[in-house]
Each structure stands twice: as C-alpha cells, then as structure tokens.
PDB file of C-alpha atoms and ligand atoms in Angstrom:
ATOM      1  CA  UNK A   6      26.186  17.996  -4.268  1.00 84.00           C
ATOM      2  CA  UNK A   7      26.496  14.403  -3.293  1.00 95.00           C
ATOM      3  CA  UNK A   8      28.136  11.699  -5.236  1.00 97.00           C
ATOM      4  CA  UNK A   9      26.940   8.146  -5.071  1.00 98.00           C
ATOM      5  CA  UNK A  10      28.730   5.250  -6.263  1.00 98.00           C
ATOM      6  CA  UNK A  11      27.727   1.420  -6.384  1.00 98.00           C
ATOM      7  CA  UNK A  12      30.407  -0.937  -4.710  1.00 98.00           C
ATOM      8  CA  UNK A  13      29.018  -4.658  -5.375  1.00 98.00           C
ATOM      9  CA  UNK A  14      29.810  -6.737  -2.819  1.00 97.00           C
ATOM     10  CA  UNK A  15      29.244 -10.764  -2.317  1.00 97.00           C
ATOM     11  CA  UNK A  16      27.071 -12.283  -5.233  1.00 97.00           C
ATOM     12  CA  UNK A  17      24.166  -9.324  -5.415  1.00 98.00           C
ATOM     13  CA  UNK A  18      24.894  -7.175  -2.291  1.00 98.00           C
ATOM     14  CA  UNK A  19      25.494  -3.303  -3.305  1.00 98.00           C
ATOM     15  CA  UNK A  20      27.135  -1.301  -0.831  1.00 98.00           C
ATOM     16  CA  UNK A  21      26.548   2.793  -1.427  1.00 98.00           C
ATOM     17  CA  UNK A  22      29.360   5.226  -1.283  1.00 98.00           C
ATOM     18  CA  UNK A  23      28.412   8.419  -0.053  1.00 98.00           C
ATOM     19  CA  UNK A  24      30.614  11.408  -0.322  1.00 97.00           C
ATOM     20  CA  UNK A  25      29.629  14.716   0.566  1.00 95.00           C
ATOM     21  CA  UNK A  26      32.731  17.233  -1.281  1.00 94.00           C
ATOM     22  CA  UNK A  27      32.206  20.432   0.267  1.00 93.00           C
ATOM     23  CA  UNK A  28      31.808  18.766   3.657  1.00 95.00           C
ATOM     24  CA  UNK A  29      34.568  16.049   3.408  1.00 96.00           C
ATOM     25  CA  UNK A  30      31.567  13.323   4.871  1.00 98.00           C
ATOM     26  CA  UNK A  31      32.532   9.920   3.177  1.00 98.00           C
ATOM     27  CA  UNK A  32      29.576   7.204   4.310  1.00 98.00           C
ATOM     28  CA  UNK A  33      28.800   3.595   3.020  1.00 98.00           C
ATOM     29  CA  UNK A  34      25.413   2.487   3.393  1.00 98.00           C
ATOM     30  CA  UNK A  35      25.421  -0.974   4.771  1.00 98.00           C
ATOM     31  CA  UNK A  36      28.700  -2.625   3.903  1.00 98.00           C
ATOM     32  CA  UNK A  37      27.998  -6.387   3.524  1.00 98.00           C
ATOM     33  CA  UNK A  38      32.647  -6.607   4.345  1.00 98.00           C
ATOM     34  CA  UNK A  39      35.249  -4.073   4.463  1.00 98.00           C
ATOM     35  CA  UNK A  40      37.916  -5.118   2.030  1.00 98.00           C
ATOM     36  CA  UNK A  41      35.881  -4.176  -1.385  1.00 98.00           C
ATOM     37  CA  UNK A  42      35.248  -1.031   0.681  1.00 98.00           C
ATOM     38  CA  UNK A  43      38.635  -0.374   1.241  1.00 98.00           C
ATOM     39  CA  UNK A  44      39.617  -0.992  -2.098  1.00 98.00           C
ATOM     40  CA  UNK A  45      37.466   1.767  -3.299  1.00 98.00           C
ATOM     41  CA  UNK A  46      38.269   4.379  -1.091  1.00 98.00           C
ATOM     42  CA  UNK A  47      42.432   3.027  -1.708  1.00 98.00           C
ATOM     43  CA  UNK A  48      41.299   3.931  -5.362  1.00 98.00           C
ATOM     44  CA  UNK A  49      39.252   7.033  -5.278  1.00 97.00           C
ATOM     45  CA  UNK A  50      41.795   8.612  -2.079  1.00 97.00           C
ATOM     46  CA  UNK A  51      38.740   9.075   0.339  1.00 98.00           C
ATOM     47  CA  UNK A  52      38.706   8.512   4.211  1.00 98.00           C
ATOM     48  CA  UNK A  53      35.839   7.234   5.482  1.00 98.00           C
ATOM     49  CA  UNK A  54      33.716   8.768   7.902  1.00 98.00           C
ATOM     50  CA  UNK A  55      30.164   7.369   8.573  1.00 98.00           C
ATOM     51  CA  UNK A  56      28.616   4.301   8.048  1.00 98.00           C
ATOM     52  CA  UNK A  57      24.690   4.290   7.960  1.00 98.00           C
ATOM     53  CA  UNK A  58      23.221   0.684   8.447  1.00 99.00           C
ATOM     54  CA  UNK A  59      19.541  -0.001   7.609  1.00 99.00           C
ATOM     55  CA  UNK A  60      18.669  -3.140   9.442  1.00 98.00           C
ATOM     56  CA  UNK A  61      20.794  -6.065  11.375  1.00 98.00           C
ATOM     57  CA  UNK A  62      21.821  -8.599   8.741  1.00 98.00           C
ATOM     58  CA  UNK A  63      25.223 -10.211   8.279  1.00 98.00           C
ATOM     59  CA  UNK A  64      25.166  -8.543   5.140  1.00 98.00           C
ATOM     60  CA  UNK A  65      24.597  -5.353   5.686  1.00 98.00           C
ATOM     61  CA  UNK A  66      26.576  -5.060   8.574  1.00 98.00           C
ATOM     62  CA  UNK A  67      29.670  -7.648   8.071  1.00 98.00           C
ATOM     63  CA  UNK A  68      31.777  -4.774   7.753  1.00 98.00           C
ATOM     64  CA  UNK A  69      31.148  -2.511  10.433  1.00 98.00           C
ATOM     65  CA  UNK A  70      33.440  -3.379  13.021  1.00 98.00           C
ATOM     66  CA  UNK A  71      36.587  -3.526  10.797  1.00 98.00           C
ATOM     67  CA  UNK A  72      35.912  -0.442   8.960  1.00 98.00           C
ATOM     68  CA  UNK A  73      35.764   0.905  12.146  1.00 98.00           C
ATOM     69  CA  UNK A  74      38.399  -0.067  13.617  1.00 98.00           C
ATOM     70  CA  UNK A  75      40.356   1.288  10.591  1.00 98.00           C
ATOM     71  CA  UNK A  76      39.040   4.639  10.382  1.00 98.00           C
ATOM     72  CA  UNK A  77      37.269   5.513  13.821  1.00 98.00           C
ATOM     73  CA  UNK A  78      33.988   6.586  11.743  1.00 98.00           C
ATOM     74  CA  UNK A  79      30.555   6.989  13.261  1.00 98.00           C
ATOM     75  CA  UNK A  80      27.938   4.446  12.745  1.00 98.00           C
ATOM     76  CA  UNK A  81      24.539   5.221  12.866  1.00 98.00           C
ATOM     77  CA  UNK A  82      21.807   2.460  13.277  1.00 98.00           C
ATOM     78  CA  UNK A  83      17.957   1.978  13.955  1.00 98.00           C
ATOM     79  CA  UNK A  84      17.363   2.734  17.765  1.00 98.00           C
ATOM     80  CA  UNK A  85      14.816  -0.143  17.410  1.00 97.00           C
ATOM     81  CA  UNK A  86      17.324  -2.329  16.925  1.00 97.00           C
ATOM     82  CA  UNK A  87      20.105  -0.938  17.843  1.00 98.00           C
ATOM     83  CA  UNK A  88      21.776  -4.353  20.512  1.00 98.00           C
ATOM     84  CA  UNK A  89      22.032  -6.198  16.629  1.00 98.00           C
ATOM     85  CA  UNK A  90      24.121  -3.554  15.446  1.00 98.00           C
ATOM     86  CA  UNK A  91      27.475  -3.798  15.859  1.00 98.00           C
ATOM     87  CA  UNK A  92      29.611  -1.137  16.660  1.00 98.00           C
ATOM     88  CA  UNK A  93      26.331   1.341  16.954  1.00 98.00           C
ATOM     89  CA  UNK A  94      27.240   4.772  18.063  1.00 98.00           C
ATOM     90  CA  UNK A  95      24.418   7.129  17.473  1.00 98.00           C
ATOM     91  CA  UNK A  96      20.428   5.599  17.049  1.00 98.00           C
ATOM     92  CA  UNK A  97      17.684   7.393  14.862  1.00 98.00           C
ATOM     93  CA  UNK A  98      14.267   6.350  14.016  1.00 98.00           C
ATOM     94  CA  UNK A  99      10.764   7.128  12.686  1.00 98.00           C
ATOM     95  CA  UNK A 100      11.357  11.302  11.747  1.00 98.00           C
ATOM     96  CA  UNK A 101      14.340  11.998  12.713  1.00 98.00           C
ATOM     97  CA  UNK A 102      16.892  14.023  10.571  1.00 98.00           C
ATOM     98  CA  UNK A 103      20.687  12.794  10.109  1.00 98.00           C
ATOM     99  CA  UNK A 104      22.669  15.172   8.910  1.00 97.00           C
ATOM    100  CA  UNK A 105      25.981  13.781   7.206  1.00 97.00           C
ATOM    101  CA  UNK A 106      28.330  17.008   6.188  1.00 94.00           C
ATOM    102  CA  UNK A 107      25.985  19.495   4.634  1.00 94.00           C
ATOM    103  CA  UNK A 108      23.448  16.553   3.749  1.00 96.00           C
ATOM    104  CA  UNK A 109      20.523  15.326   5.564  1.00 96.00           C
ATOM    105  CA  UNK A 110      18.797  12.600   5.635  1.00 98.00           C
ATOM    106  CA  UNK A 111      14.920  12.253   7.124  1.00 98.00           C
ATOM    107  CA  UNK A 112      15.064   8.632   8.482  1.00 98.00           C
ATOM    108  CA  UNK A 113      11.748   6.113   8.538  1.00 98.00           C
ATOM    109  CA  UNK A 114      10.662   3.283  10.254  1.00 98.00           C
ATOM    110  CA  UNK A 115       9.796   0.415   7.595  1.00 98.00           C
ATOM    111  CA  UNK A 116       9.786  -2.433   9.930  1.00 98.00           C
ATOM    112  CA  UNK A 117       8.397  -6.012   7.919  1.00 98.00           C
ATOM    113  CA  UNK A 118      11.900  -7.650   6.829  1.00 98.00           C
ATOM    114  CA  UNK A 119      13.294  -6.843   9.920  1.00 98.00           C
ATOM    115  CA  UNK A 120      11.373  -5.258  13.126  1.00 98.00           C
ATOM    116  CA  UNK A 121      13.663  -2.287  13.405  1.00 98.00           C
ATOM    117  CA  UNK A 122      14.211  -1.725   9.438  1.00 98.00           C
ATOM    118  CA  UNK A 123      15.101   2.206   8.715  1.00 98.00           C
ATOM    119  CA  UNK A 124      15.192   3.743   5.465  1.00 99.00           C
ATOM    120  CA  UNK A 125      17.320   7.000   4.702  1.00 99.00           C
ATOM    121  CA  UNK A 126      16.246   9.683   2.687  1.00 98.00           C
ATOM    122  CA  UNK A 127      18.324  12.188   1.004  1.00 98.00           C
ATOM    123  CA  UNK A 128      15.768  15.009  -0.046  1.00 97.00           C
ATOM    124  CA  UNK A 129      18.364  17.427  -1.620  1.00 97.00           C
ATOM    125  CA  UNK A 130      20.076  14.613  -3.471  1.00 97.00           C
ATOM    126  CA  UNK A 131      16.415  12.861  -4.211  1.00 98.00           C
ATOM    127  CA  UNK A 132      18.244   9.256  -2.934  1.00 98.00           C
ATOM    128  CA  UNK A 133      16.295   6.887  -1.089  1.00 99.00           C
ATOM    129  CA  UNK A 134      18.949   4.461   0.645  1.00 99.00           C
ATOM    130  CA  UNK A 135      15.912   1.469   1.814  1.00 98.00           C
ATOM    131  CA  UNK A 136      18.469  -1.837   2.233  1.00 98.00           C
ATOM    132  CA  UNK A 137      16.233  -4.600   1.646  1.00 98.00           C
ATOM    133  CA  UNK A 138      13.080  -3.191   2.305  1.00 98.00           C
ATOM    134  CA  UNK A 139      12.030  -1.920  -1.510  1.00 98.00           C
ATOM    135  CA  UNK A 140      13.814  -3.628  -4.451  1.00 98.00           C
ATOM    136  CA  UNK A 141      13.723  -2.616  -8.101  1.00 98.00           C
ATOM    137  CA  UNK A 142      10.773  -4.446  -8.676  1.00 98.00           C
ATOM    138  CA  UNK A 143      10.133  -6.243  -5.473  1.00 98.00           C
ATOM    139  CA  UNK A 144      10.327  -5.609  -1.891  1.00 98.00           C
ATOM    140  CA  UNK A 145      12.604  -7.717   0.897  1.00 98.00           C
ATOM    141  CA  UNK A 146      11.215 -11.036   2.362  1.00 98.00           C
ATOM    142  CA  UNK A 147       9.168 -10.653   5.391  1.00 98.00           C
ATOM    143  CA  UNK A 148      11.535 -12.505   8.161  1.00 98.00           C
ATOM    144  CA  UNK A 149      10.554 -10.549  11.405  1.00 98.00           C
ATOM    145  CA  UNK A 150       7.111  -8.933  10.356  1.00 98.00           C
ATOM    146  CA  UNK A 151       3.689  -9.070   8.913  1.00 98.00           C
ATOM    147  CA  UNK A 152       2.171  -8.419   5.548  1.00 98.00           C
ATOM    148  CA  UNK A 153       0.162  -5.314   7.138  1.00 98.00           C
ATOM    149  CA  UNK A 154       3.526  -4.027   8.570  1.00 98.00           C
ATOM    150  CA  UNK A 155       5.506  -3.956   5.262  1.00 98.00           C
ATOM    151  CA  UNK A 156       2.488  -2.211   3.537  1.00 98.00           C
ATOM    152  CA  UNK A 157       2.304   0.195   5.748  1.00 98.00           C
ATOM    153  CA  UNK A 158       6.107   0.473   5.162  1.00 98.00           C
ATOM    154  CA  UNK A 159       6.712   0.772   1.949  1.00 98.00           C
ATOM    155  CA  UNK A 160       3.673   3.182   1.582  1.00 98.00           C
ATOM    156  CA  UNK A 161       5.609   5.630   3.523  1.00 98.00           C
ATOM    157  CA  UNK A 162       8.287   5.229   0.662  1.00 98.00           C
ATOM    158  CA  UNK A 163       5.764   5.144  -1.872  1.00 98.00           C
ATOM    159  CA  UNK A 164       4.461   8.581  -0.507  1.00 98.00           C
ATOM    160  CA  UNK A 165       8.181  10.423  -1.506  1.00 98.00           C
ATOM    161  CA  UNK A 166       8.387  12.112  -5.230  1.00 98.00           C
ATOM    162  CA  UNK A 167       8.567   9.952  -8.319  1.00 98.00           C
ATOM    163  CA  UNK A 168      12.088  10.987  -9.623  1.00 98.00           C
ATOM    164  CA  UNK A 169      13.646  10.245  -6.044  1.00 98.00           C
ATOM    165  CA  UNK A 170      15.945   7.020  -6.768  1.00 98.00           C
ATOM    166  CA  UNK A 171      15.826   3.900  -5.116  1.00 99.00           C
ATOM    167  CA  UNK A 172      19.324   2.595  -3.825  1.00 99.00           C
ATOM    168  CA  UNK A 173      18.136  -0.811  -2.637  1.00 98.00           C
ATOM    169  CA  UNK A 174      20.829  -3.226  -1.898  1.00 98.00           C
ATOM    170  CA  UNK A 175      20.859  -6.217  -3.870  1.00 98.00           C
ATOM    171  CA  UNK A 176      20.465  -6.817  -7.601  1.00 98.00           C
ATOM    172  CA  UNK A 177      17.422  -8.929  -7.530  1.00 98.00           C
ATOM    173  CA  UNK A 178      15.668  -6.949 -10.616  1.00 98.00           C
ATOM    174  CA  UNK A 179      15.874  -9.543 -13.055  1.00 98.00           C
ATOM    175  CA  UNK A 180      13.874 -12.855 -11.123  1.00 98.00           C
ATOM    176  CA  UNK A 181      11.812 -10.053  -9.458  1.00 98.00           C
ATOM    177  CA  UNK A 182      10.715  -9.520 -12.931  1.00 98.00           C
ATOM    178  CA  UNK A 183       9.915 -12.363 -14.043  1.00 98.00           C
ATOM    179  CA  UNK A 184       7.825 -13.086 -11.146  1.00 98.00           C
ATOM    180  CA  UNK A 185       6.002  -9.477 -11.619  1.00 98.00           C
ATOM    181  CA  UNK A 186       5.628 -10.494 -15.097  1.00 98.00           C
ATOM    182  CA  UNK A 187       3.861 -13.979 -14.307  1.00 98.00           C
ATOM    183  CA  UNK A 188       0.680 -11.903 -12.244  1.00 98.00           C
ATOM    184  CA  UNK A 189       0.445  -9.217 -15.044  1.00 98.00           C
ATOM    185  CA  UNK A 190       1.306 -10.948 -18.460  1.00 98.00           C
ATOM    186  CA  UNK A 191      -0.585  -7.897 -19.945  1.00 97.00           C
ATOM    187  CA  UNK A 192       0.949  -5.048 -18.447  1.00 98.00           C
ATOM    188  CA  UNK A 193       2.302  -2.864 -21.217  1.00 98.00           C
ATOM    189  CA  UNK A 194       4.745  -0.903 -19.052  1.00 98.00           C
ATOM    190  CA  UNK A 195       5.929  -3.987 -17.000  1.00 98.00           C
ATOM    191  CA  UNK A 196       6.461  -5.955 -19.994  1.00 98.00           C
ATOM    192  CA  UNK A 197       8.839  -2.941 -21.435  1.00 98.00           C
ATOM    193  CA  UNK A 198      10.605  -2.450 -18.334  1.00 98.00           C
ATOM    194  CA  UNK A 199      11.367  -6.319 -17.997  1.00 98.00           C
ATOM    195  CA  UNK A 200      12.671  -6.398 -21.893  1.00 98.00           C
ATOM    196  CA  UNK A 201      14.997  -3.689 -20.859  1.00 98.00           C
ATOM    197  CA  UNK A 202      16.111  -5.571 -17.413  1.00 98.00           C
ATOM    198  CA  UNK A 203      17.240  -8.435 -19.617  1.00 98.00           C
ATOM    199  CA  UNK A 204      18.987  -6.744 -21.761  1.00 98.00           C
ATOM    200  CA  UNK A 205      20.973  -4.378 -19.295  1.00 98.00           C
ATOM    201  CA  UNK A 206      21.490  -7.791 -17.672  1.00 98.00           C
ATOM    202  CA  UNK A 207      22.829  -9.229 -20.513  1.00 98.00           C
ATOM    203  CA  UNK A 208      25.410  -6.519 -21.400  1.00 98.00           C
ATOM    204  CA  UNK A 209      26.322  -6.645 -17.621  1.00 97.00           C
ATOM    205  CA  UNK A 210      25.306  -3.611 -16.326  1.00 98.00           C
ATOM    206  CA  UNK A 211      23.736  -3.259 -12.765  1.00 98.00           C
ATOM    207  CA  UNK A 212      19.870  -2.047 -12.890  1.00 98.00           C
ATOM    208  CA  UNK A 213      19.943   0.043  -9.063  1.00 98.00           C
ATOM    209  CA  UNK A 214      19.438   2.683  -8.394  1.00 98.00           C
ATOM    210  CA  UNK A 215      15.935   2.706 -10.403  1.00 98.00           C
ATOM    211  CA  UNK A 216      13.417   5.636 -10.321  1.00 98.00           C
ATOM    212  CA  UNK A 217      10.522   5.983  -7.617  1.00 98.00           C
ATOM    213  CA  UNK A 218       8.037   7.061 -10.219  1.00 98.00           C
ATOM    214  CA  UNK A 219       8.732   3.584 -12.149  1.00 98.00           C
ATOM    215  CA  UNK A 220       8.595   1.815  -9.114  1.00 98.00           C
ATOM    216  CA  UNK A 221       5.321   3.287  -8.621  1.00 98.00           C
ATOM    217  CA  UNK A 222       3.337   1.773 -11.961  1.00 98.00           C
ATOM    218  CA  UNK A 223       5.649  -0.939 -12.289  1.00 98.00           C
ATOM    219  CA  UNK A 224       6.318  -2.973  -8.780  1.00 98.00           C
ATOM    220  CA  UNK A 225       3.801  -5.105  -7.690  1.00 98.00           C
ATOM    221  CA  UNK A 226       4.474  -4.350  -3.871  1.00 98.00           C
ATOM    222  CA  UNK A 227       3.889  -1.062  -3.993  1.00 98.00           C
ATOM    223  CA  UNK A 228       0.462  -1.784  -6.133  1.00 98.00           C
ATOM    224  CA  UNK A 229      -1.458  -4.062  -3.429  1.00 98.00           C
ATOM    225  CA  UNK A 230      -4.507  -1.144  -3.929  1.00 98.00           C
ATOM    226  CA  UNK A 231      -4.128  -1.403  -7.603  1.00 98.00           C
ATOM    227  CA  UNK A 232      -7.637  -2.737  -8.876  1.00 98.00           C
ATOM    228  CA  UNK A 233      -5.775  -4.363 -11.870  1.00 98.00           C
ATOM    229  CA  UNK A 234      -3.386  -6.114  -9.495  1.00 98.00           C
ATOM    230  CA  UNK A 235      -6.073  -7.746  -7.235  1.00 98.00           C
ATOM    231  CA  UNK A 236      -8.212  -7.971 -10.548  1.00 98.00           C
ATOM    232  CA  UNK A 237      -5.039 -10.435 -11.346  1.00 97.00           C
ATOM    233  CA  UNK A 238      -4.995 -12.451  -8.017  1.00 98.00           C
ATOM    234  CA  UNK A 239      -8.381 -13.132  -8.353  1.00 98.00           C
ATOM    235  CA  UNK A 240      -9.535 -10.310  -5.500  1.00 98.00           C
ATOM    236  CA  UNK A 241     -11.111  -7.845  -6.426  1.00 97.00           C
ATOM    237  CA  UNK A 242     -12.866  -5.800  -3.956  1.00 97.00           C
ATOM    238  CA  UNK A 243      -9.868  -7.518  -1.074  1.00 98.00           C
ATOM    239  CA  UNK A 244      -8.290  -5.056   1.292  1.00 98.00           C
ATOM    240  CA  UNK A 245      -4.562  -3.453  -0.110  1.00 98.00           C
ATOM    241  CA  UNK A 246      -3.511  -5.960   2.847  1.00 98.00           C
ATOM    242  CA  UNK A 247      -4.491  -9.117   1.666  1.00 98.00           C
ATOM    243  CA  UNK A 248      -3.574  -8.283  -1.868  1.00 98.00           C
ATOM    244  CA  UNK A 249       0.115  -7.854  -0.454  1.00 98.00           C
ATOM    245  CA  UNK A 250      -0.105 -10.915   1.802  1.00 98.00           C
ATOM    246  CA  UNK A 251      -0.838 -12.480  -1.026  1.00 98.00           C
ATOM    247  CA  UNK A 252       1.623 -11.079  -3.759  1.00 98.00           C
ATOM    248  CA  UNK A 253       4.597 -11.897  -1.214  1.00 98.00           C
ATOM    249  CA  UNK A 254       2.999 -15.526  -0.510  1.00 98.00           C
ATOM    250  CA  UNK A 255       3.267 -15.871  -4.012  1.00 98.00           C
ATOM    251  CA  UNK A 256       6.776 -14.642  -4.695  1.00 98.00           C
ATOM    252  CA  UNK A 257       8.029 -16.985  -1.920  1.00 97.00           C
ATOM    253  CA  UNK A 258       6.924 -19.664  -3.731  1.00 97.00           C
ATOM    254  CA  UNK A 259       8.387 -18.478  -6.940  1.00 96.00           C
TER     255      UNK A 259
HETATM  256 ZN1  LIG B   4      18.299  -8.301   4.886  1.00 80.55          ZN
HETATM  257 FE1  LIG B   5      20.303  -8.235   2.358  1.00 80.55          FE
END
C-alpha cells in the first residue's frame, strides 16, 4: 500500500509525498523548496528518504539540495539530463524499473517540455507521477522540444489504464479548461467536467490527481487523432501531429 499526499508549494506547484509503510521509503516527487516539505514530514513524523525529480526546473528541483543535506536521501533523476539535476545520485530512463521500498516504478522518457523529461509510474498503486508533462486538462509548454516529440510523449502515457491517476504538478485545471472549452464549445463531457472544475475551485479544493480514463475523452492533448478535435481546428484529414502543433500554438496564445 502506498499513501500519497498533495503538499502545495509556491502559487500552483504540488509536491507528492510518497510513503511506502511496510518498507519505511518516504519520497517527494519534485519538491519546488524544502521548508513546506519539512513541515509536513515535522507533522506527519516521517524521515525522508528519496526524492524522485522529473525534469530540471527551478521548481521542481529548488529543494533538492537542502533536503538533502538534511536527511542524506537518494535522489533519482533522468540520465538524459542528469548535469541539471542537482544533487543527482542514481539516473534512470526510457524502461527502466525504480524500485522505492516494496514499490516500483517503470520510468519513461517524455521529452517535449524539457529534452530529458521522465515520467514515473506506479503500476501497483495505479499513480502516474508526469511533473509538467500531462496536466489535468492540458499538457506542459513545449520549452526544449517539438510538437512531434510531446505527442509521441504523452501517447506513451496515454497508452497506461484509464483508472491510473495523474499526479501532475501544478494546478492549472481551471484556465486549461477554459481554453479546452473554447475549441469544443459542444463537447458534452468537457462541458460537465469544466462545471465541476469551477466549482471544486470555488469551494477551494485542489482538482490533481485526476483520472487517466477522463483525461483520455476529455484533454485536448491527448486527442490530436480525435476526428472531432481536428474537425474543430478546421483539419480534418491533418496528421495527429499537426493537430497537436496546433492545439499547443493555440493555448500559448490563450
Ligand atoms: Zn517545468
Ligand atoms: Fe513546473
């Protein structure tokens, strides 16, 4: 059994605790700084042992080296970009399996937001940990890739069972909405899951982790071969490719 708890960070970030009981593993995936981490394992009396980082940003890694330095825990990186990880110990990429306690994790290669971008996967647990790769709704901003790249990408996380959950790391669901919302005015499911955004929004509650299978009909990122969606750009017939490119040039502009 592993527990997973959402430790929100900066203005959107969510850092993921990990703990593993019947191992003693205690993880946080990506922590954007250390104190709001060490405030929560203060509270819940838990020493932390790993920290799994999914790509090289300030804000997913702003808390590595403290953390470290505090509890001499391991942190595991992507090899592909492992010299912009600070504090790195052990690498992994594209197939590899992390174990954490009596856990494991198969890791993937989703370069596209960054060029070495890993995603973890908890089968037994059915938790996808994906940083800023796939977001409830959208999918990370393409600052070191292609189009092409992220598709490919996310359909590797696309390809993993509908009730898996999506741990992303911000809280962008609500404005990824809207925008979702604004190519497919007439999408019945959309429209329900964006009603129900604004109101868990409004009552303050966080809308990660979110279900795969949702993700699935509802995203527009992960629909690029979607005839409806390219029907809605204006493409029909266009390669899954240039549906995307053009889904994310549109969000950009947003
Ligand atoms: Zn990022
Ligand atoms: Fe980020």
């Amino acid at each position: 059994m592993m527990e997973i708890e959402r430790i929100p960070c900066r203005t959107d970030n969510y850092v993921w605790l990990v703990h593993e009981p019947a191992s003693g593993a205690v993880a946080v995936v990506d922590p954007a700084d250390a104190e709001p981490v060490e405030a929560r394992l203060a509270t819940r009396g838990l020493r932390l042992t790993h920290i799994l980082n999914t790509h090289h940003h300030g804000d997913h890694v702003g808390g590595n080296l403290a953390l470290k330095a505090r509890w001499k825990c391991t942190i595991v990186g992507p090899r592909a970009d492992a010299a912009r990880i600070p504090g790195i110990d052990v690498e992994v990429g594209d197939g590899d399996t992390y174990v954490l306690g009596k856990a494991s994790a198969k890791v993937f290669d989703v370069p596209g937001h960054t060029r070495g971008h890993i995603a973890y996967w908890f089968s037994g647990a059915g938790a996808l940990f994906c940083g800023d790769t796939l977001f409830a709704l959208g999918c990370g901003r393409l600052f070191e890739g292609t189009p092409a790249q992220m598709w490919h990408s996310l359909g590797k996380l696309r390809a993993l069972p509908d009730e898996t959950q999506v741990y992303c790391a911000h809280e962008y669901t609500q404005s990824n909405a809207r925008f979702a919302v604004s190519l497919e005015p007439g999408h019945a499911a959309l429209g329900a899951r964006a009603r129900e955004i604004d109101a868990a929004r409004a009552r303050g509650e966080a809308t990660v982790p979110s279900a795969l299978g949702l993700e699935k009909r509802t995203n527009p990122f992960l629909r690029a071969d979607d005839p409806a969606l390219a029907a809605a750009m204006g493409m029909e017939g266009a390669a899954p490719e240039a549906v995307f490119a053009a889904v994310r040039a549109a969000k950009d502009r947003f």
